CSV table of N, CA and C and ligand atoms in Angstrom, one decimal:
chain,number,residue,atom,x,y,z
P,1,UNK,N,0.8,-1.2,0.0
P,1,UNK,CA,0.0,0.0,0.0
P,1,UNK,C,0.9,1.2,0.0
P,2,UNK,N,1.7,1.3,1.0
P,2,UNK,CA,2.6,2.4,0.7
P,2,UNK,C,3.5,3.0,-0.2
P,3,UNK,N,3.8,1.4,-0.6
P,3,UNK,CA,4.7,1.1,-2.0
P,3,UNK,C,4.3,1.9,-3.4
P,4,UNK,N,2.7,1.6,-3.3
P,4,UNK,CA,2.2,1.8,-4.0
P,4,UNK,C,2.2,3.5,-4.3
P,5,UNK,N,1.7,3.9,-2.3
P,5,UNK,CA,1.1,5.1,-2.8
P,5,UNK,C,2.6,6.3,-3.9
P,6,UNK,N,3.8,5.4,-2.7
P,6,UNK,CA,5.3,6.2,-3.3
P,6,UNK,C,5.0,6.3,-5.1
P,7,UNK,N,5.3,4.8,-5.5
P,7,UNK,CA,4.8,4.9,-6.6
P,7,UNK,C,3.9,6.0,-7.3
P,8,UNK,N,3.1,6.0,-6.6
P,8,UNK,CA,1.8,6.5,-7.7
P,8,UNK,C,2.4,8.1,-7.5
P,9,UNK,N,3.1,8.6,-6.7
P,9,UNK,CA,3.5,10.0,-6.6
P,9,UNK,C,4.6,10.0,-7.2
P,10,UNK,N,5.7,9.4,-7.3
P,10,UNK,CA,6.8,9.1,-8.6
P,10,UNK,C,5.8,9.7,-10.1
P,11,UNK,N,5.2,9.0,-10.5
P,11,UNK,CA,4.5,8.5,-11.8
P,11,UNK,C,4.1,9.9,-11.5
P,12,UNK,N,3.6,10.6,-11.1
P,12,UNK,CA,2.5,11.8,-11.3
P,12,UNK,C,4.0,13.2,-11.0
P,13,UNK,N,4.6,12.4,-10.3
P,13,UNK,CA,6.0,13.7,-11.1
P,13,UNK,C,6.4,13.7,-11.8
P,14,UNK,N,7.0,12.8,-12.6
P,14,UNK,CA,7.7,12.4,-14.0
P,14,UNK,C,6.2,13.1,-14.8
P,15,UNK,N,4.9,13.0,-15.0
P,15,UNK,CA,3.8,13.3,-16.3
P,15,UNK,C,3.9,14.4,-16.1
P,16,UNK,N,4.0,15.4,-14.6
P,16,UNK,CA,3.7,16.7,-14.7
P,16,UNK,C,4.0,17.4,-15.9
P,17,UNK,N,5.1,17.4,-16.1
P,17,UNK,CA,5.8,18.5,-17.0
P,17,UNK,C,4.6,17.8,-18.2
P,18,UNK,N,5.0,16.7,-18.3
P,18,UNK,CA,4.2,16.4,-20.2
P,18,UNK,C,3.1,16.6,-20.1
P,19,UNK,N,2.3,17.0,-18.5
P,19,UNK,CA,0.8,17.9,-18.3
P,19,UNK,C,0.5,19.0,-19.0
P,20,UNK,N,1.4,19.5,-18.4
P,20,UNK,CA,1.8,21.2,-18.9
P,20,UNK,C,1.1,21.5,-20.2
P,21,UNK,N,0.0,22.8,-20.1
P,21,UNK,CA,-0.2,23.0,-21.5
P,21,UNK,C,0.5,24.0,-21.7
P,22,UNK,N,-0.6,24.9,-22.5
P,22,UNK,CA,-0.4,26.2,-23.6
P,22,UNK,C,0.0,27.4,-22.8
P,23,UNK,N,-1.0,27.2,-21.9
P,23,UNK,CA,-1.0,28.4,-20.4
P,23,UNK,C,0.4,28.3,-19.8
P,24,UNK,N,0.6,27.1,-19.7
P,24,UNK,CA,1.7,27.1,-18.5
P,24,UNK,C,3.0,27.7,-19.3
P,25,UNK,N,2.9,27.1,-21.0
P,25,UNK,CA,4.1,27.6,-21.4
P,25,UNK,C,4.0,28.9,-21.9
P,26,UNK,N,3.1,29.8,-22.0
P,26,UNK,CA,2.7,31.1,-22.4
P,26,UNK,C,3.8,31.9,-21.2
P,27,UNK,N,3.3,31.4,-19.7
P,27,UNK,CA,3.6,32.0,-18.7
P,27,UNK,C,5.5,31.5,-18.5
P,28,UNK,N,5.4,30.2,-19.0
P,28,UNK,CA,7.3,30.2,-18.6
P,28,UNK,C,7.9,31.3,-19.5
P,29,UNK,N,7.3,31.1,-20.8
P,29,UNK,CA,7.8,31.8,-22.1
P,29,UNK,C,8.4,33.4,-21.4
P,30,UNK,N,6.8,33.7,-20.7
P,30,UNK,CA,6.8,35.2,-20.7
P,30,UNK,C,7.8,35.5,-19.0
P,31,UNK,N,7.6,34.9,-18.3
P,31,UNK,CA,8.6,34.9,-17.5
P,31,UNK,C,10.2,35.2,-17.8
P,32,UNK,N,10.7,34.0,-19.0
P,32,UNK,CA,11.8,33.9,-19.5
P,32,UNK,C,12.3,34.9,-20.1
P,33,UNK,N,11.3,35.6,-20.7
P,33,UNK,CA,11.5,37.2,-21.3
P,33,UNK,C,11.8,38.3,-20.8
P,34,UNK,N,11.2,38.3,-19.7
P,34,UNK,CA,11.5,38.9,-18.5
P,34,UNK,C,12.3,39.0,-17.9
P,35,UNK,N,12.3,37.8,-17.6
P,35,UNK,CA,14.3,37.9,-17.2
P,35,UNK,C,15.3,37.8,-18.1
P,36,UNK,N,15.3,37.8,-19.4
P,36,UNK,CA,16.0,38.4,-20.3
P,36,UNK,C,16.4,40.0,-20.0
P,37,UNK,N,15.3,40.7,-20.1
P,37,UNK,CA,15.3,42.3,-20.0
P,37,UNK,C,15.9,42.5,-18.3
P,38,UNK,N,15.6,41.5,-17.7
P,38,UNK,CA,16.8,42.3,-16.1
P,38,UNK,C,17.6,42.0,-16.2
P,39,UNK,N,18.3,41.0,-17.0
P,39,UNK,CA,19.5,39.9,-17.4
P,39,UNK,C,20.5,41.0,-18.2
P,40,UNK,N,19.7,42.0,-19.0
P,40,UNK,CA,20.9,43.1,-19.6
P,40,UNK,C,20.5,44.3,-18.8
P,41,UNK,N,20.0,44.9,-18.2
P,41,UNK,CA,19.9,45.8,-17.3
P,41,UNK,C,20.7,45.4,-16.2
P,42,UNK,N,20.5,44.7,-16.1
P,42,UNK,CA,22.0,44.3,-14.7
P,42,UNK,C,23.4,45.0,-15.1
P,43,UNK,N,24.0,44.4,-16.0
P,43,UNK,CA,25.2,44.5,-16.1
P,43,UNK,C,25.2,45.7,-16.2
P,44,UNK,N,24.1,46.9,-17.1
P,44,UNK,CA,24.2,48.2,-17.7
P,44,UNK,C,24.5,49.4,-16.4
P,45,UNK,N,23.7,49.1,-15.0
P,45,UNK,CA,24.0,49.3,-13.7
P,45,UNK,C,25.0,49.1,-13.2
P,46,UNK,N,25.8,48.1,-13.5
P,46,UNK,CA,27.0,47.8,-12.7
P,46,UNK,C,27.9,48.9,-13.3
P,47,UNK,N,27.4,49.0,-15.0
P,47,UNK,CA,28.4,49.7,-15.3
P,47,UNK,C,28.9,51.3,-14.9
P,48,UNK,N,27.4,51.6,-14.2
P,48,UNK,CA,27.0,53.2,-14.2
P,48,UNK,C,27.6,53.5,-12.4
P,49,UNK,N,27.7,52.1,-11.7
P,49,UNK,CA,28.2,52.0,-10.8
P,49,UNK,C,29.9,51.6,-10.7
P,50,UNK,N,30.4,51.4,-11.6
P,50,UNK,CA,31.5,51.1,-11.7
P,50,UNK,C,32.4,51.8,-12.7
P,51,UNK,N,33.5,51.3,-13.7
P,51,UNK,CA,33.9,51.1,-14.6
P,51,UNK,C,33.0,51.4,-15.7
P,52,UNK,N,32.8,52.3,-16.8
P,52,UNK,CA,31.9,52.9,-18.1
P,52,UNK,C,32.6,52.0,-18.9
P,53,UNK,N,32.1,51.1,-19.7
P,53,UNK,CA,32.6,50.5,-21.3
P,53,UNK,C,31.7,50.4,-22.2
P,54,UNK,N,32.2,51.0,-23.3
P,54,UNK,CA,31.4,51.4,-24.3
P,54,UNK,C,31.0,50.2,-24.8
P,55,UNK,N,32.0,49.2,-25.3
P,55,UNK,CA,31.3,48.2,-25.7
P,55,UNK,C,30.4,47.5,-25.3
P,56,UNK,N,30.9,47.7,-23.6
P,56,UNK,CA,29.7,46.5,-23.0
P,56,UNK,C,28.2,47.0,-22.8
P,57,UNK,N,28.8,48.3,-22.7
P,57,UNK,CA,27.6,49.4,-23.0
P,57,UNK,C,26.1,49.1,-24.2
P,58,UNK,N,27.2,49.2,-25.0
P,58,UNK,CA,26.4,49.1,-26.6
P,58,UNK,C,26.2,47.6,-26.6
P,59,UNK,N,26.6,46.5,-26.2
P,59,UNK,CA,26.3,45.7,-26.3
P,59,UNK,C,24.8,45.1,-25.7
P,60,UNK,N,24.8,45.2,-24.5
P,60,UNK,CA,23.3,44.9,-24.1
P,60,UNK,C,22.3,46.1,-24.3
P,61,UNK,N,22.9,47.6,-24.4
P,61,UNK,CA,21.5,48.1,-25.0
P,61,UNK,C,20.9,47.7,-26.5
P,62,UNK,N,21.9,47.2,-27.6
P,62,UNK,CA,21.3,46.3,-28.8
P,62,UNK,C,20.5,45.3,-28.0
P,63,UNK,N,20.9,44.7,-27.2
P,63,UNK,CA,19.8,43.3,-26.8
P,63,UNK,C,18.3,43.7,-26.3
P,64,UNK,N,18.5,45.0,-25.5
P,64,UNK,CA,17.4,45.4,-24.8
P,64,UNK,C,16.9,46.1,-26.2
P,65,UNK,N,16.8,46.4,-26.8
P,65,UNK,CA,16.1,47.4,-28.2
P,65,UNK,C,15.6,46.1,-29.0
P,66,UNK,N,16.5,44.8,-29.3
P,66,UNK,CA,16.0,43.7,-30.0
P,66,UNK,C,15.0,42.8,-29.4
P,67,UNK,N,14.8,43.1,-28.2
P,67,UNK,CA,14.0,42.7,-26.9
P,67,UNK,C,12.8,43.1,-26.9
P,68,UNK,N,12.7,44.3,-27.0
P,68,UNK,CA,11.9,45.3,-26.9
P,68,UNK,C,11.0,45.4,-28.3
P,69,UNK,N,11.6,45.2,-29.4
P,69,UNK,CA,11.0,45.6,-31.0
P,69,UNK,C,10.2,44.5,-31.0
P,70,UNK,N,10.3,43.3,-30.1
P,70,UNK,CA,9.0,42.2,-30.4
P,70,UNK,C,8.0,42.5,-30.0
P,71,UNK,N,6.8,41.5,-30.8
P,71,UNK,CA,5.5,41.2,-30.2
P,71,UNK,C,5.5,40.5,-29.3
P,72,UNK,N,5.1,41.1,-28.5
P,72,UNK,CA,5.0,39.9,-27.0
P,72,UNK,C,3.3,39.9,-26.6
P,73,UNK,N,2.4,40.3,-27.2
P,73,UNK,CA,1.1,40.0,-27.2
P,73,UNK,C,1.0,38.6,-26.9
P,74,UNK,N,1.8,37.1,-27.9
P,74,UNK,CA,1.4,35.8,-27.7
P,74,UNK,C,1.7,35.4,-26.0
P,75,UNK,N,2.3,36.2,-25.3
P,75,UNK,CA,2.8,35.4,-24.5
P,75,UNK,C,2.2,35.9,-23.4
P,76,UNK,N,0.9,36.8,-23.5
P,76,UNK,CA,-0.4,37.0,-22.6
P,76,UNK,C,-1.7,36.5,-22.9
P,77,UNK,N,-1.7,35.3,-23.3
P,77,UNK,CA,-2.8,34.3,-23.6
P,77,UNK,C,-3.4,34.4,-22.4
P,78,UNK,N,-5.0,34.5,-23.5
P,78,UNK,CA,-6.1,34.9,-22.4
P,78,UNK,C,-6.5,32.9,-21.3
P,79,UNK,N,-6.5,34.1,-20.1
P,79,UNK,CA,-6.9,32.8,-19.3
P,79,UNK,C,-5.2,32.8,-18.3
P,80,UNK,N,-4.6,33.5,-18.3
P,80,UNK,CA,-3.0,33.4,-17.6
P,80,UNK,C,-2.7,34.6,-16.9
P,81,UNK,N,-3.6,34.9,-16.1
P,81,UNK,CA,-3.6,36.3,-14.7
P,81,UNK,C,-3.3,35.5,-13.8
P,82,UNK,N,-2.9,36.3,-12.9
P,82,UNK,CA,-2.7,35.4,-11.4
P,82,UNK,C,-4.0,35.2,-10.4
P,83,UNK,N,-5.4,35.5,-11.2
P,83,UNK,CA,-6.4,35.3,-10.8
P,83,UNK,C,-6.7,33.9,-11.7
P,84,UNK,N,-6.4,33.7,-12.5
P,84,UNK,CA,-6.4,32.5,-13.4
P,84,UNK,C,-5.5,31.1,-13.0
P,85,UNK,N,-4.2,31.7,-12.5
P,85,UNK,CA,-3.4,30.7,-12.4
P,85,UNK,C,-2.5,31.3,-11.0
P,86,UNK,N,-3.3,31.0,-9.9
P,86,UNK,CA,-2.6,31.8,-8.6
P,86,UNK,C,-1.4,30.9,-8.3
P,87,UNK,N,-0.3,32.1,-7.7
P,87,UNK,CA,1.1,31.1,-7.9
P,87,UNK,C,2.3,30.8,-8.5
P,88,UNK,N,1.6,31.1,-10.1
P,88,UNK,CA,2.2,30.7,-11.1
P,88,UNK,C,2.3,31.9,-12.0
P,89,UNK,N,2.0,33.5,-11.6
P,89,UNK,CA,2.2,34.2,-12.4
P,89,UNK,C,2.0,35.3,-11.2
P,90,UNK,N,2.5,36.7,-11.9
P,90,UNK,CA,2.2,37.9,-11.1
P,90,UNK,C,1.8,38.6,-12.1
P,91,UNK,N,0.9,38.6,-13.0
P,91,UNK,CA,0.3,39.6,-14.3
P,91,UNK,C,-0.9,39.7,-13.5
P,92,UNK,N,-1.3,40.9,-12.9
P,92,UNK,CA,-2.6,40.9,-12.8
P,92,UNK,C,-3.4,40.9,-13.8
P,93,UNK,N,-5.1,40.6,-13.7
P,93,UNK,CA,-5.7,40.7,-14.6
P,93,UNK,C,-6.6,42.1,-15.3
P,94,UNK,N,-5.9,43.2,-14.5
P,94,UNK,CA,-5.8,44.6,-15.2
P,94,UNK,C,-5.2,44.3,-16.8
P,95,UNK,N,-4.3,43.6,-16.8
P,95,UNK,CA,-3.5,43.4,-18.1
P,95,UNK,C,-4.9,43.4,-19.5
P,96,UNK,N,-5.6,42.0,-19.3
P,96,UNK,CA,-6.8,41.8,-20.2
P,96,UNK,C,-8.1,42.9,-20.4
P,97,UNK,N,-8.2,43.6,-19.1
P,97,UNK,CA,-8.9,44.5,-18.8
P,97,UNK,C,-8.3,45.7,-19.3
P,98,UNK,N,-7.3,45.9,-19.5
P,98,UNK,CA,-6.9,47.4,-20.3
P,98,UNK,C,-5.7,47.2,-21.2
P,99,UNK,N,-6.0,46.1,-21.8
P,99,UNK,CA,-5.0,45.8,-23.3
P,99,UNK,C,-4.5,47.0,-23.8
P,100,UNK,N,-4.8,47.8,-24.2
P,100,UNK,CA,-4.7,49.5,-24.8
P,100,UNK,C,-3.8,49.8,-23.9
P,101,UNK,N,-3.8,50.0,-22.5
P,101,UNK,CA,-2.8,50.3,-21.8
P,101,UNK,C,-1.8,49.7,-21.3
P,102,UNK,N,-2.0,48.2,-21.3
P,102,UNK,CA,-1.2,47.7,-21.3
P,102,UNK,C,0.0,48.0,-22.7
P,103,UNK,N,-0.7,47.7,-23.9
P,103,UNK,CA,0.3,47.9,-25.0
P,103,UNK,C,1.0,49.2,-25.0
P,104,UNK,N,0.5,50.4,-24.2
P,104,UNK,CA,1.2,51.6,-24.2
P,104,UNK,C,2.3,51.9,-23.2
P,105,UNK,N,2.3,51.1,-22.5
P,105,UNK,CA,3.6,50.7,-21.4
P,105,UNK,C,4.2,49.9,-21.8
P,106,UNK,N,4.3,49.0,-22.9
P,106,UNK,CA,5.5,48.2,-23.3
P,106,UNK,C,6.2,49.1,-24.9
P,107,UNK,N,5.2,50.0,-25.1
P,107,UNK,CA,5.4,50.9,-26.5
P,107,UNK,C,6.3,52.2,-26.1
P,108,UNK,N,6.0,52.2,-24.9
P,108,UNK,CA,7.2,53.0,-23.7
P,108,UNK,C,8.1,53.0,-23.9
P,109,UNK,N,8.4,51.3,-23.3
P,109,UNK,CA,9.6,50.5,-23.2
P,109,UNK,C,10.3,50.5,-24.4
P,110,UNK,N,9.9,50.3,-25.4
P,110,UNK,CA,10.6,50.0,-26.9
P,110,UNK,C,11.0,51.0,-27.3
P,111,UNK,N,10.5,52.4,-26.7
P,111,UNK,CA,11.0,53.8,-27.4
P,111,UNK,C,12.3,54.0,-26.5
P,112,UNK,N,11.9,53.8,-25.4
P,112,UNK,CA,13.2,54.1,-24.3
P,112,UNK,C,14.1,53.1,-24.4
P,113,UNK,N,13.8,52.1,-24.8
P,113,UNK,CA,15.1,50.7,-25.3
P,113,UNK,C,15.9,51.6,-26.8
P,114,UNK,N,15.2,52.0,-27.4
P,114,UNK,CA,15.5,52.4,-28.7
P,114,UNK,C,16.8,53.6,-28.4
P,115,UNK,N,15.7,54.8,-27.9
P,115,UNK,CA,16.7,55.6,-27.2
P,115,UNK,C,18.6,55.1,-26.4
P,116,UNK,N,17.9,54.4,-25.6
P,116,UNK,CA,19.3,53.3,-25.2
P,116,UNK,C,20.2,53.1,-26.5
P,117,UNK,N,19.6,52.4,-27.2
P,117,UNK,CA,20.3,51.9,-28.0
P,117,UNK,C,21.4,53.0,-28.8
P,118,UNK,N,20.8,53.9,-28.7
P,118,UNK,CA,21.6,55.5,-29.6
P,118,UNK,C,22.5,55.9,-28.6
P,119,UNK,N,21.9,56.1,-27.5
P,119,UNK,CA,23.0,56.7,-26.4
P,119,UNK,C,23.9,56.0,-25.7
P,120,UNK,N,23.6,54.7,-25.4
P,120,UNK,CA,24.6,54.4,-24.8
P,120,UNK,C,25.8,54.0,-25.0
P,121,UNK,N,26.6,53.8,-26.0
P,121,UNK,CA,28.0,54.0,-26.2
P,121,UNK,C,28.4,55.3,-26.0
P,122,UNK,N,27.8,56.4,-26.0
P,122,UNK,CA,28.4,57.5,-26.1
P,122,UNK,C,29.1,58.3,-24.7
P,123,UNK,N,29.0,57.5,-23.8
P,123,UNK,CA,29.3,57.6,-22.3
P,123,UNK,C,28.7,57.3,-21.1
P,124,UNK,N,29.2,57.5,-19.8
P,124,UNK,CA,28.8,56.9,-18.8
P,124,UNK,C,27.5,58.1,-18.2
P,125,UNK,N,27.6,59.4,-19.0
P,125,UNK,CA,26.4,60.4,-18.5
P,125,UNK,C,24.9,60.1,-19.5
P,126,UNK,N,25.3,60.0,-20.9
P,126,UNK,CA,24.1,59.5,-21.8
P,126,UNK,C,23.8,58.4,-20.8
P,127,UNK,N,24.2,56.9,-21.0
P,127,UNK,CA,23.9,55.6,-20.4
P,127,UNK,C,23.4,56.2,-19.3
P,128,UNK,N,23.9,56.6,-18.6
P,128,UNK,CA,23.0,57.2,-17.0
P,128,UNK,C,21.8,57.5,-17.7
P,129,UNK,N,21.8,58.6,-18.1
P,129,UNK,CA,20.4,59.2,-18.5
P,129,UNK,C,19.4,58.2,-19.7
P,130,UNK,N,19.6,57.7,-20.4
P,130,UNK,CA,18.6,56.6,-21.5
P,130,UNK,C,18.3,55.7,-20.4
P,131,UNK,N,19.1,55.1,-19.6
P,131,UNK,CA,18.7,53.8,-18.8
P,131,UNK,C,17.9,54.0,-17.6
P,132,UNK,N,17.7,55.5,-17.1
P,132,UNK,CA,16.7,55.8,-16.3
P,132,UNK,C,15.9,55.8,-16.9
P,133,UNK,N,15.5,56.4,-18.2
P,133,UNK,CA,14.2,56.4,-18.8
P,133,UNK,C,13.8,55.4,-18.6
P,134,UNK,N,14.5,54.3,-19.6
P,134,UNK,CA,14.0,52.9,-19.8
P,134,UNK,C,13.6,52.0,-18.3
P,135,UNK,N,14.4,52.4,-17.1
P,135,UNK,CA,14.2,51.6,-15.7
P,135,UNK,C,13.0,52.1,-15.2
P,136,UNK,N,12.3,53.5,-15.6
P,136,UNK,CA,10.8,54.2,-15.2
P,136,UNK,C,10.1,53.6,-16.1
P,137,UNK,N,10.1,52.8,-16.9
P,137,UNK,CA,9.2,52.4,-18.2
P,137,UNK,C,9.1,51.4,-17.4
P,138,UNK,N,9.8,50.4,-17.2
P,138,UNK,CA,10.0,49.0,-16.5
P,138,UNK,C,8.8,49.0,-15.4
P,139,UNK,N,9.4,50.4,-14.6
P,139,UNK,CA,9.1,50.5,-13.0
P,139,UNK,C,7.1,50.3,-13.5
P,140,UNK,N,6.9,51.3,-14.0
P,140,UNK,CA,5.2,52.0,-14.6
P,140,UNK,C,5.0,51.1,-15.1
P,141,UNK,N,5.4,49.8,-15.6
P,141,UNK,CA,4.2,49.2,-16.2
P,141,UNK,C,4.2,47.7,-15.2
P,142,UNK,N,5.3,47.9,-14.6
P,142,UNK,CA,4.9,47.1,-13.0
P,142,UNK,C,4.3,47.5,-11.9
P,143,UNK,N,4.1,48.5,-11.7
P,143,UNK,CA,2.9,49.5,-11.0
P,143,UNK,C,1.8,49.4,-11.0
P,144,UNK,N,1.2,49.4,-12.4
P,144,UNK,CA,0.1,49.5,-12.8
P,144,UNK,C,-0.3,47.8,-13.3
P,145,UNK,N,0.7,46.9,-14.1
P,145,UNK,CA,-0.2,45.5,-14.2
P,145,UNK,C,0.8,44.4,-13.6
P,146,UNK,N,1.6,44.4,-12.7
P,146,UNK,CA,2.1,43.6,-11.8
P,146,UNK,C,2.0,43.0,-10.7
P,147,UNK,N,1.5,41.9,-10.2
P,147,UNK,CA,1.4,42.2,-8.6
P,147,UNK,C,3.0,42.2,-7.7
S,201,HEC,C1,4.3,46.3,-20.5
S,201,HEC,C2,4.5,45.9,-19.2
S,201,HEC,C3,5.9,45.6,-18.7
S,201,HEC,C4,7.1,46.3,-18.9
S,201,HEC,C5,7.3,47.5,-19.8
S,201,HEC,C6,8.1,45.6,-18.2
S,201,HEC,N1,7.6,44.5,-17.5
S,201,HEC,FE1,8.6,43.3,-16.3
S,201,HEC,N2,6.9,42.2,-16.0
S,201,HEC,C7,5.7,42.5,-16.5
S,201,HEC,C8,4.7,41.5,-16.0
S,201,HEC,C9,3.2,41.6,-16.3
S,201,HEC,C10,5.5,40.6,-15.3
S,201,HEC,C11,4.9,39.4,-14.6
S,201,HEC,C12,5.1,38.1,-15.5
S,201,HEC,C13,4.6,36.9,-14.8
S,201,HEC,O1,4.8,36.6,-13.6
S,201,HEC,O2,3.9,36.1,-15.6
S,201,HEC,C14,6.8,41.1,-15.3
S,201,HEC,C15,7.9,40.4,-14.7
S,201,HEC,C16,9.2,40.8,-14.7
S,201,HEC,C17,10.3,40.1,-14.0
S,201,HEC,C18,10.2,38.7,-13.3
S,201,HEC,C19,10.3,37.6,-14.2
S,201,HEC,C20,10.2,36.2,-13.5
S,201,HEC,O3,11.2,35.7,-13.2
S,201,HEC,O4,9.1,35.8,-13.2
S,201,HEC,C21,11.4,40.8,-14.3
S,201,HEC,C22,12.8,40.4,-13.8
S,201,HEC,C23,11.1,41.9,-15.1
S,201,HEC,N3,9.7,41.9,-15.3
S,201,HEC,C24,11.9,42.9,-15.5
S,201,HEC,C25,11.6,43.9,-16.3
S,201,HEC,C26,12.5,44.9,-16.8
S,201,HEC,C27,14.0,45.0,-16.5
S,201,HEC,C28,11.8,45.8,-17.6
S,201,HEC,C29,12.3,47.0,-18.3
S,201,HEC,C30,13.5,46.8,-19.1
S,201,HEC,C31,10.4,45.3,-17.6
S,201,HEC,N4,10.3,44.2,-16.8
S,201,HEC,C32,9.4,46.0,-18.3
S,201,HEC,C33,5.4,43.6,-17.2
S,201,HEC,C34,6.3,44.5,-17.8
């Protein structure tokens, strides 16, 4: 009996993942994305705290502008709020409820990524200044549809 039950809880961890639908990989997808975009803002801060290099500069502001120029509409498939899927997400469901504004906080982002992308080789005062923009872009549309 207990053999079993071990069993039967092995077996139902190994299927989980092959459970997993559309939803769940909407939300890894869009997660993943996301931590892409802190993934090059990191380093861009270290630099503003540290040591200025232009290259390393211009390098992750290309990533964040190439980041940024996508559609990321697929990867808020309706039915994946954290009223939907508690737990497993922090998008509030403001997101579905003001699509329009939601798309104007990420249309933000892409202008001030863009921005980035022109200034920051140019020194450690530009980079200061484009990467604040773009970190208030970040901040405001976690404000408003993030829990
Ligand atoms: C248009 C809205 C929007 C913008 C702009 C935005 N985010 Fe987010 N971000 C979200 C939402 C919504 C989540 C929650 C995703 C989830 O949990 O499913 C999130 C989650 C995250 C996470 C957590 C990811 C994880 O591991 O679960 C990080 C890190 C993050 N954002 C960084 C950033 C950075 C850095 C920027 C700016 C360069 C940014 N975001 C701009 C909406 C936005």
């Amino acid at each position: 009996m207990h053999k079993l039950a071990l069993a039967t809880i092995a077996l139902s961890l190994i299927a989980a993942p092959a459970l997993a639908g559309p939803k769940e990989d909407a939300v890894s997808e869009r997660q993943a994305y996301f931590k892409k975009l802190g993934g090059n803002m990191k380093p861009l801060s270290d630099l503003l705290k540290g040591d200025y290099d232009a290259a390393t500069a211009q390098k992750h502001a290309d990533a964040l502008a190439d980041l940024t120029s996508t559609d990321i509409s697929g990867l808020f498939m309706a039915g994946t709020s954290n009223a939907d899927m508690p737990g497993a997400t922090k998008a509030l469901p403001a997101i579905w409820e003001d699509m329009d504004g939601f798309a104007a906080k990420y249309k933000a982002l892409s202008s001030a990524a863009a921005n980035l992308k022109v200034e920051a080789g140019k020194g450690k005062t530009e980079l200061a200044a484009a990467f604040g923009a773009v970190g208030a872009s970040c901040k405001s549309c976690h404000d408003a549809f993030r829990d």
